[in-house]
Each structure stands twice: as C-alpha cells, then as structure tokens.
Coordinates of C-alpha atoms in Angstrom, one line a residue:
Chain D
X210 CA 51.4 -13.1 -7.1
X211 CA 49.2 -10.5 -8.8
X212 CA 48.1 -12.6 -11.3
X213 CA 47.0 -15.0 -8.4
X214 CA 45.7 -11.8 -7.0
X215 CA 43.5 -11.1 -9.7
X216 CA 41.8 -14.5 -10.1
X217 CA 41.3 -14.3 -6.6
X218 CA 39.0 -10.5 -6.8
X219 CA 37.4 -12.6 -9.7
X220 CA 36.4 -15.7 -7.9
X221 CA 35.4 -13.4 -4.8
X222 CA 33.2 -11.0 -6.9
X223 CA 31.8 -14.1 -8.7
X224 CA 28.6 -15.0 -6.4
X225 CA 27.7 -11.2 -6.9
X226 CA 27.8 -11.3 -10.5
X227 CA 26.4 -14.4 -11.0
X228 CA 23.2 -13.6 -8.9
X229 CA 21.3 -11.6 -12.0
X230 CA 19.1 -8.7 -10.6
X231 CA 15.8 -10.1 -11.4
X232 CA 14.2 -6.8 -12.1
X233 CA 15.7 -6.6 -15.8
X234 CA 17.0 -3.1 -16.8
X235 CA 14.6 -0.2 -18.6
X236 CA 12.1 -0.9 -15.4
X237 CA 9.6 2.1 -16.2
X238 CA 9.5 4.0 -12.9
X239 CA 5.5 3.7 -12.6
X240 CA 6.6 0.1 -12.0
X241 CA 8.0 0.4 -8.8
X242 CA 5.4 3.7 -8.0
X243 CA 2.4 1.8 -9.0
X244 CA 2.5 -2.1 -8.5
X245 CA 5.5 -1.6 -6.0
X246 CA 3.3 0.4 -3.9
X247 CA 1.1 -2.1 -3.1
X248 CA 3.0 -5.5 -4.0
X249 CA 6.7 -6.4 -4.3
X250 CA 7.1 -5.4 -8.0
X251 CA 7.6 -8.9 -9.2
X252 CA 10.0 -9.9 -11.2
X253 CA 8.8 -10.5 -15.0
X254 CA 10.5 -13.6 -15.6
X255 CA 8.2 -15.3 -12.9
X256 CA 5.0 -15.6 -15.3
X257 CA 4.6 -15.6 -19.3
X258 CA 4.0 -13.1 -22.0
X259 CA 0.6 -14.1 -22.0
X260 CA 0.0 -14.0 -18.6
X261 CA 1.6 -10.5 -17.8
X262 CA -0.9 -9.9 -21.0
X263 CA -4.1 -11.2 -19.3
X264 CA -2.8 -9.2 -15.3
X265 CA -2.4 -5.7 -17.3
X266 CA -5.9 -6.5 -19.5
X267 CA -7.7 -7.3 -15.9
X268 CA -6.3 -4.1 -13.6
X269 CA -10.0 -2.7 -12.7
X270 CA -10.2 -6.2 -11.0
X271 CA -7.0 -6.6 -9.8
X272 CA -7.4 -9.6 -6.9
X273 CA -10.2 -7.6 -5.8
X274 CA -8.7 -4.0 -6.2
X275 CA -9.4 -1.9 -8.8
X276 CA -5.5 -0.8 -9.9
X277 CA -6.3 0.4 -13.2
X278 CA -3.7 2.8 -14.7
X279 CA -3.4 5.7 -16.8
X280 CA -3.0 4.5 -20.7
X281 CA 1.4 5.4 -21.1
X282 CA 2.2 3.9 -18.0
X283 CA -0.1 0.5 -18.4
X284 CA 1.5 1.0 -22.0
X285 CA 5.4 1.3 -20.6
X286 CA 5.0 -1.5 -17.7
X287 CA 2.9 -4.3 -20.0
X288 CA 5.8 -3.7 -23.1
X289 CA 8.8 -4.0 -20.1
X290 CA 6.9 -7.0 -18.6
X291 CA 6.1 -8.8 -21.9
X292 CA 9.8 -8.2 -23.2
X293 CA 11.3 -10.0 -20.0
X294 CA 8.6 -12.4 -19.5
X295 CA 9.6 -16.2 -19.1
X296 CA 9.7 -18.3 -22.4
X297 CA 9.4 -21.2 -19.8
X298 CA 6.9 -20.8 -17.0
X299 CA 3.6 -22.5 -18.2
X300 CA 0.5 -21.1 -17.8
X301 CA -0.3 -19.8 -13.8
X302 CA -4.5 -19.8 -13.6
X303 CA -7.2 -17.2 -14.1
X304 CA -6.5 -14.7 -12.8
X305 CA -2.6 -15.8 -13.2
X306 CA -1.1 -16.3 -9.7
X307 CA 2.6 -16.3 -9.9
X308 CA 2.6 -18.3 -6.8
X309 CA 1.2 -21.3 -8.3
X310 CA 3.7 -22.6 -10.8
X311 CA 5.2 -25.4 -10.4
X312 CA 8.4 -22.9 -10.3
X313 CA 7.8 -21.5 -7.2
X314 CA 6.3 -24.2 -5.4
X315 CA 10.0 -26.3 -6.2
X316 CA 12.0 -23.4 -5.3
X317 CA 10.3 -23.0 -2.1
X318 CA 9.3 -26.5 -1.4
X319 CA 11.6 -26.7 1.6
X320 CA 10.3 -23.5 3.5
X321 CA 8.4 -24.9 6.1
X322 CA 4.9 -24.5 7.3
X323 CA 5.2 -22.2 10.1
X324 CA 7.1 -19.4 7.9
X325 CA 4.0 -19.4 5.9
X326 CA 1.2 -19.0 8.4
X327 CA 3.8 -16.0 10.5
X328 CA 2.2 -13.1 10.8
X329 CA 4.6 -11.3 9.0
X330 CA 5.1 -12.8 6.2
X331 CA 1.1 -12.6 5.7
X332 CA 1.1 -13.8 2.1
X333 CA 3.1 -15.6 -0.4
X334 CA 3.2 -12.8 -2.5
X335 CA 5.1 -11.4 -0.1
X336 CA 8.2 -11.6 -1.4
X337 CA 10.1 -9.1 0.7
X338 CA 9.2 -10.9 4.1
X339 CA 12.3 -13.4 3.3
X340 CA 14.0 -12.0 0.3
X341 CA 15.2 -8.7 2.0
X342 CA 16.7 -7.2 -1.3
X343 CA 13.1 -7.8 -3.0
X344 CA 12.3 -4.6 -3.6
X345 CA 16.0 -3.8 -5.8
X346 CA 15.0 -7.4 -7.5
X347 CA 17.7 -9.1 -5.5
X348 CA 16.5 -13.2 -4.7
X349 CA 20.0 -14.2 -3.7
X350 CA 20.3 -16.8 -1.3
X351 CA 22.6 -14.7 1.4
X352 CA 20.3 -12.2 1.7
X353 CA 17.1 -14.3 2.6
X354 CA 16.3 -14.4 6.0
X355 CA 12.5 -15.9 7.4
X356 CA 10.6 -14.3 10.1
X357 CA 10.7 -16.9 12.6
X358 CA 13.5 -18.9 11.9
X359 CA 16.2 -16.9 10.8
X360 CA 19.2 -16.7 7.6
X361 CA 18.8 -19.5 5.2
X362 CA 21.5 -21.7 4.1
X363 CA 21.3 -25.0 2.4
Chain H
X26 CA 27.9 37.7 8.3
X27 CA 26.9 37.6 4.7
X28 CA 27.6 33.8 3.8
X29 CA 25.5 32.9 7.1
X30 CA 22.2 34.7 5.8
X31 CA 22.8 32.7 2.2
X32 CA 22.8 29.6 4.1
X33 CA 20.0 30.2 6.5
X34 CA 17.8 31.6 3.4
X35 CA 18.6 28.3 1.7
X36 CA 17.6 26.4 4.6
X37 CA 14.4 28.1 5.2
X38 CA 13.3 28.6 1.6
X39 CA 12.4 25.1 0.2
X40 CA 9.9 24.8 3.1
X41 CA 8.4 28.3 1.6
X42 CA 8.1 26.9 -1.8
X43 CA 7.7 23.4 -1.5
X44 CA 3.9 21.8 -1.1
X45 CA 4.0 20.6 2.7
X46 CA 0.9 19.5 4.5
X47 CA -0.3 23.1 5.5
X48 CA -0.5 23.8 2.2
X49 CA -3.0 20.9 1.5
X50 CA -4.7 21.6 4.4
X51 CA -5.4 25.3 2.6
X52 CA -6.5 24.0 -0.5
X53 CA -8.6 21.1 0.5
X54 CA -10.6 23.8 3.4
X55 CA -11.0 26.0 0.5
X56 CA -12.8 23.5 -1.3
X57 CA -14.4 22.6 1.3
X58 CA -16.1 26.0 2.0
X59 CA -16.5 29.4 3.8
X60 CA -16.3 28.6 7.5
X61 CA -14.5 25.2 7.5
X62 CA -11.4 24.6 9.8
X63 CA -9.9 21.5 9.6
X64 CA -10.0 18.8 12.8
X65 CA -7.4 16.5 14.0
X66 CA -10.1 14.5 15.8
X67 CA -12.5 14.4 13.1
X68 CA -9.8 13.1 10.9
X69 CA -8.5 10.6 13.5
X70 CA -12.3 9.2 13.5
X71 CA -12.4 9.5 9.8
X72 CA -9.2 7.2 9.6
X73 CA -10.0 4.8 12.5
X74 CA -13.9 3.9 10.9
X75 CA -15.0 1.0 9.8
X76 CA -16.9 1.5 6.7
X77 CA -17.8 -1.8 5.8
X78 CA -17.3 -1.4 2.0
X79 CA -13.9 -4.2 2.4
X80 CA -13.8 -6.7 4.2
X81 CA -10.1 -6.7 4.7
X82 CA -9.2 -3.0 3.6
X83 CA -12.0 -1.9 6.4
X84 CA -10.7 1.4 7.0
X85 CA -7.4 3.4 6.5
X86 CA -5.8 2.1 10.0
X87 CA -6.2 -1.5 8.2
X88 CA -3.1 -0.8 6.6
X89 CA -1.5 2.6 8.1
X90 CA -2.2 1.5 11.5
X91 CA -3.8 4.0 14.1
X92 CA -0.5 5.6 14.6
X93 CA 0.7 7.4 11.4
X94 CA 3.9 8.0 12.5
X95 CA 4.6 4.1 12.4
X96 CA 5.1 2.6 9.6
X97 CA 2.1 0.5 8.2
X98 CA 1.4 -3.1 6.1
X99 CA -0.8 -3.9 3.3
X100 CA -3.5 -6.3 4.6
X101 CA -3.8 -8.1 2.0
X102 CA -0.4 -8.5 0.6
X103 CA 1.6 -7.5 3.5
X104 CA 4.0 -5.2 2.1
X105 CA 5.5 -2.5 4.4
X106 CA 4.0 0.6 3.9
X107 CA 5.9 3.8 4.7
X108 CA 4.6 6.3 7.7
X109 CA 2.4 8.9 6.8
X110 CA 3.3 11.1 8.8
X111 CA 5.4 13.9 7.2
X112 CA 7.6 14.6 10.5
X113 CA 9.0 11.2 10.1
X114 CA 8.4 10.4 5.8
X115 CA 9.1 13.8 4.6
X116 CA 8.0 12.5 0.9
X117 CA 4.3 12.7 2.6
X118 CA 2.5 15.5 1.4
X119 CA 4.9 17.3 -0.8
X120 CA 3.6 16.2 -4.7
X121 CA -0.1 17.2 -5.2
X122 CA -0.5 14.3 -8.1
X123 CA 0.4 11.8 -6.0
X124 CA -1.8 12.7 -2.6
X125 CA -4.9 12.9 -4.9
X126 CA -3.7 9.5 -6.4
X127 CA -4.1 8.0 -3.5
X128 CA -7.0 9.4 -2.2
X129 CA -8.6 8.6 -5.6
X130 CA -7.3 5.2 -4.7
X131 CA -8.0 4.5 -1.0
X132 CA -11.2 6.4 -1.0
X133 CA -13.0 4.3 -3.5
X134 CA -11.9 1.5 -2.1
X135 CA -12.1 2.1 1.6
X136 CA -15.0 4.2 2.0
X137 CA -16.6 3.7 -1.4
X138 CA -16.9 6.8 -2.6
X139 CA -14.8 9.6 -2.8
X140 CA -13.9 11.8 -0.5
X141 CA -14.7 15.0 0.6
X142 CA -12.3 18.3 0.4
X143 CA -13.1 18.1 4.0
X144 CA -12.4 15.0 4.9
X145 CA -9.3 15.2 2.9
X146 CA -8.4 18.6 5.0
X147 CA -9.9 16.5 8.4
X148 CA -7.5 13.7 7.5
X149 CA -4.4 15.8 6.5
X150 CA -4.7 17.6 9.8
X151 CA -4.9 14.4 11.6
X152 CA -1.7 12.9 10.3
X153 CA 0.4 15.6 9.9
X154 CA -0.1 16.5 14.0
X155 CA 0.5 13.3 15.2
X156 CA 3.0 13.2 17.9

C-alpha cells in the first residue's frame, strides 16, 4: 500500500516536474526589471545565440524604442541569454522577431483568428495574455487561458 | 504601555525614513526653483498631452491610462503595467534610481526631450493625489 502510495505522489507530481520553467535559473534580476518591464521577459530558448547577440547589439533601436542599458547589466542579461539560447531555432529576421519561427507559428498554429485581433491580447509578443504564469516563465498548457474563448485543452 | 509605543514608532517610522512621493515632490520643486509649488492639474495636463513625438506612445495616459490608480498596458506590446499611484502600488515612488529611470525613459520617448524638475514635481503631485 505505501509503496503504491508513493508511485502514486510520483505520477501525480509528474506533469509539474515535467513542465520545465522556461526562464532557466541565474536570470540576472535586470532581466525581469528591464525587458520585463516593458515585454514578457522571454524565454531564451525561443531565439539563437546569434540572435539574442544581434537584439542586445541593437537596444538604442529596440522595435522603435531606444532600451539601451547600462554596460554590467547588458553584460549579465546578453551572457544568461546566449548561455540558454536554442541550439535549434534557425535564424528569426532582422531585427530577430521571436514570433516568426517556424517554432512558434506550429505551436500556436491552432489558436484561432479572433484571439489574435482581441483587444487584450494586443500583440503576439504578448505572451502573458494566454500564458498566465508568463511572467515566472511557466508555458504549461493548464495554465493557458485566451481572452475570448476561455481555458485551453487539446 | 511601553511595548505599544515600540510598535506604533515602528509603524510610523519607515514612512519617516523611506523616500515616498512628498519627498520627490521636495526635491524636484527645489530644482525647479525659488517660488515653485507643485500642481495636480498641471500635472494631470502634462500626463493627458499629446505630444506628437510617437505615434503609438503619444503621451503618458497611452499606457498608464488617465486614471493612475488603475492599472495600465503597454501600447505597443500590451503588457500590464502596474498603477502608478502610490496609495494603491506602494513600490511607486519609493527608489530615487528607478523614478529617474523612468523618467529618463518615458520622457525622451514621450515628449522628446527631457523633462523638467517641474514637470516631474507637476506630474508627481498629480499621481500621487489621485483619488
């Protein structure tokens, strides 16, 4: 019985554990203060090295906002995002839009037209507008839940 | 008796200490000169103008709404922004870096410029009163 018990606590705490916090640990805290201010702070492994790169060398123009950064904490957030980059994602445009990779567009291909053009979800950057744990880096499926049309489940 | 004067000193004392919005208010009227006092309306006029300088960023209420005590969203992103209002986002106002961060921020690329200690003080005075 306890032994049953056990497996039992395991399998239940499994979908928890197996959802991997997509904001990787040693996050510097200007991450969440400076990009998070503005933006959901995006999860590194959605673009590559060379892209994070190419976002952190373009911050005076940041999609029309000047976001530059003092030089430690440009410093701490470009080494976190490089490190936890993807190895996979190809190459997302000039300026990179992580948005536009064929990624995204597969994991979201069945969110229909009308969550995109509500008001509150505004843009697809806008990560939080559906994924309500966003912000603590959580994309888990339970917790998504579109303006409009309510919980998701497959 | 004693115990009850402890606690009620504790209570009272961060607010004594602590930067709040008064004391920005101080500072920023300083600056702005001999014979300035901060105005709630100028600063509600200040917030609610259209400066032209973005198209979607057009003025502060773009984002923070005309009502600082709600919360606000990015207009370009859409990202929920806090309230400004201290009586209801006590982190307002209380760390001196990061209110001239943001009005570094903002003001260049609201207004196009920088600000003025006295719209800072006009603006501070504005939010902070907002019922």
């Amino acid at each position: 019985m306890k032994r049953f018990l056990i497996v039992l606590a395991a399998l239940a705490a499994l979908p928890a554990w197996a959802e991997r916090n997509a904001l990787p640990t040693g996050m510097p805290a200007a991450y969440q203060s400076e990009c998070g201010s503005c933006h959901t702070p995006f999860p590194p492994g959605l673009l590559s090295a060379a892209d994070w790169k190419a976002t952190m060398a373009g911050l005076e123009d940041h999609f029309g906002t000047d976001a530059s950064l003092d030089a430690k904490s440009a410093g701490a957030i470009s080494a976190w995002l490089e490190t936890n980059a993807s190895r996979r994602i190809q190459a997302a445009g000039k300026p990179p839009r992580l948005t536009t990779t064929a990624w995204f567009k597969r994991e979201h291909r069945e969110v229909p037209t009308k969550a995109w053009q509500d008001s509150r979800v505004k843009s697809a950057a806008n990560c939080a507008a559906c994924h309500r744990g966003a912000d603590q880096g959580r994309y888990g499926e339970r917790e998504i839940d579109i303006p409009g049309i309510g919980r998701w489940e497959d | 008796m004693r115990p009850y004067l402890l606690l009620l000193g504790l209570a009272v004392a961060p607010s004594l200490w602590a930067a709040g919005p008064a004391q920005f208010i101080a500072e920023y009227s300083a600056q702005a000169g001999a014979g300035f006092t901060a105005d709630a309306a100028r600063g509600k006029a200040f917030a609610g103008k259209n400066w032209g300088v973005s198209e979607k960023l057009s003025s502060c209420t773009a984002c923070h709404t005309e009502n600082p005590r709600n919360p606000g969203r990015h207009a370009v992103t859409g990202k929920t922004i806090q309230p400004l209002s201290p009586a209801v986002n006590p982190e307002r106002f209380s760390d001196p870096a990061k209110v001239e961060k943001w009005f570094k921020r903002n003001c260049k690329e609201v207004v196009g410029r920088a600000c003025s200690p006295a719209e800072k003080a006009d603006f501070i005075q504005f939010v902070a009163g907002a019922q």
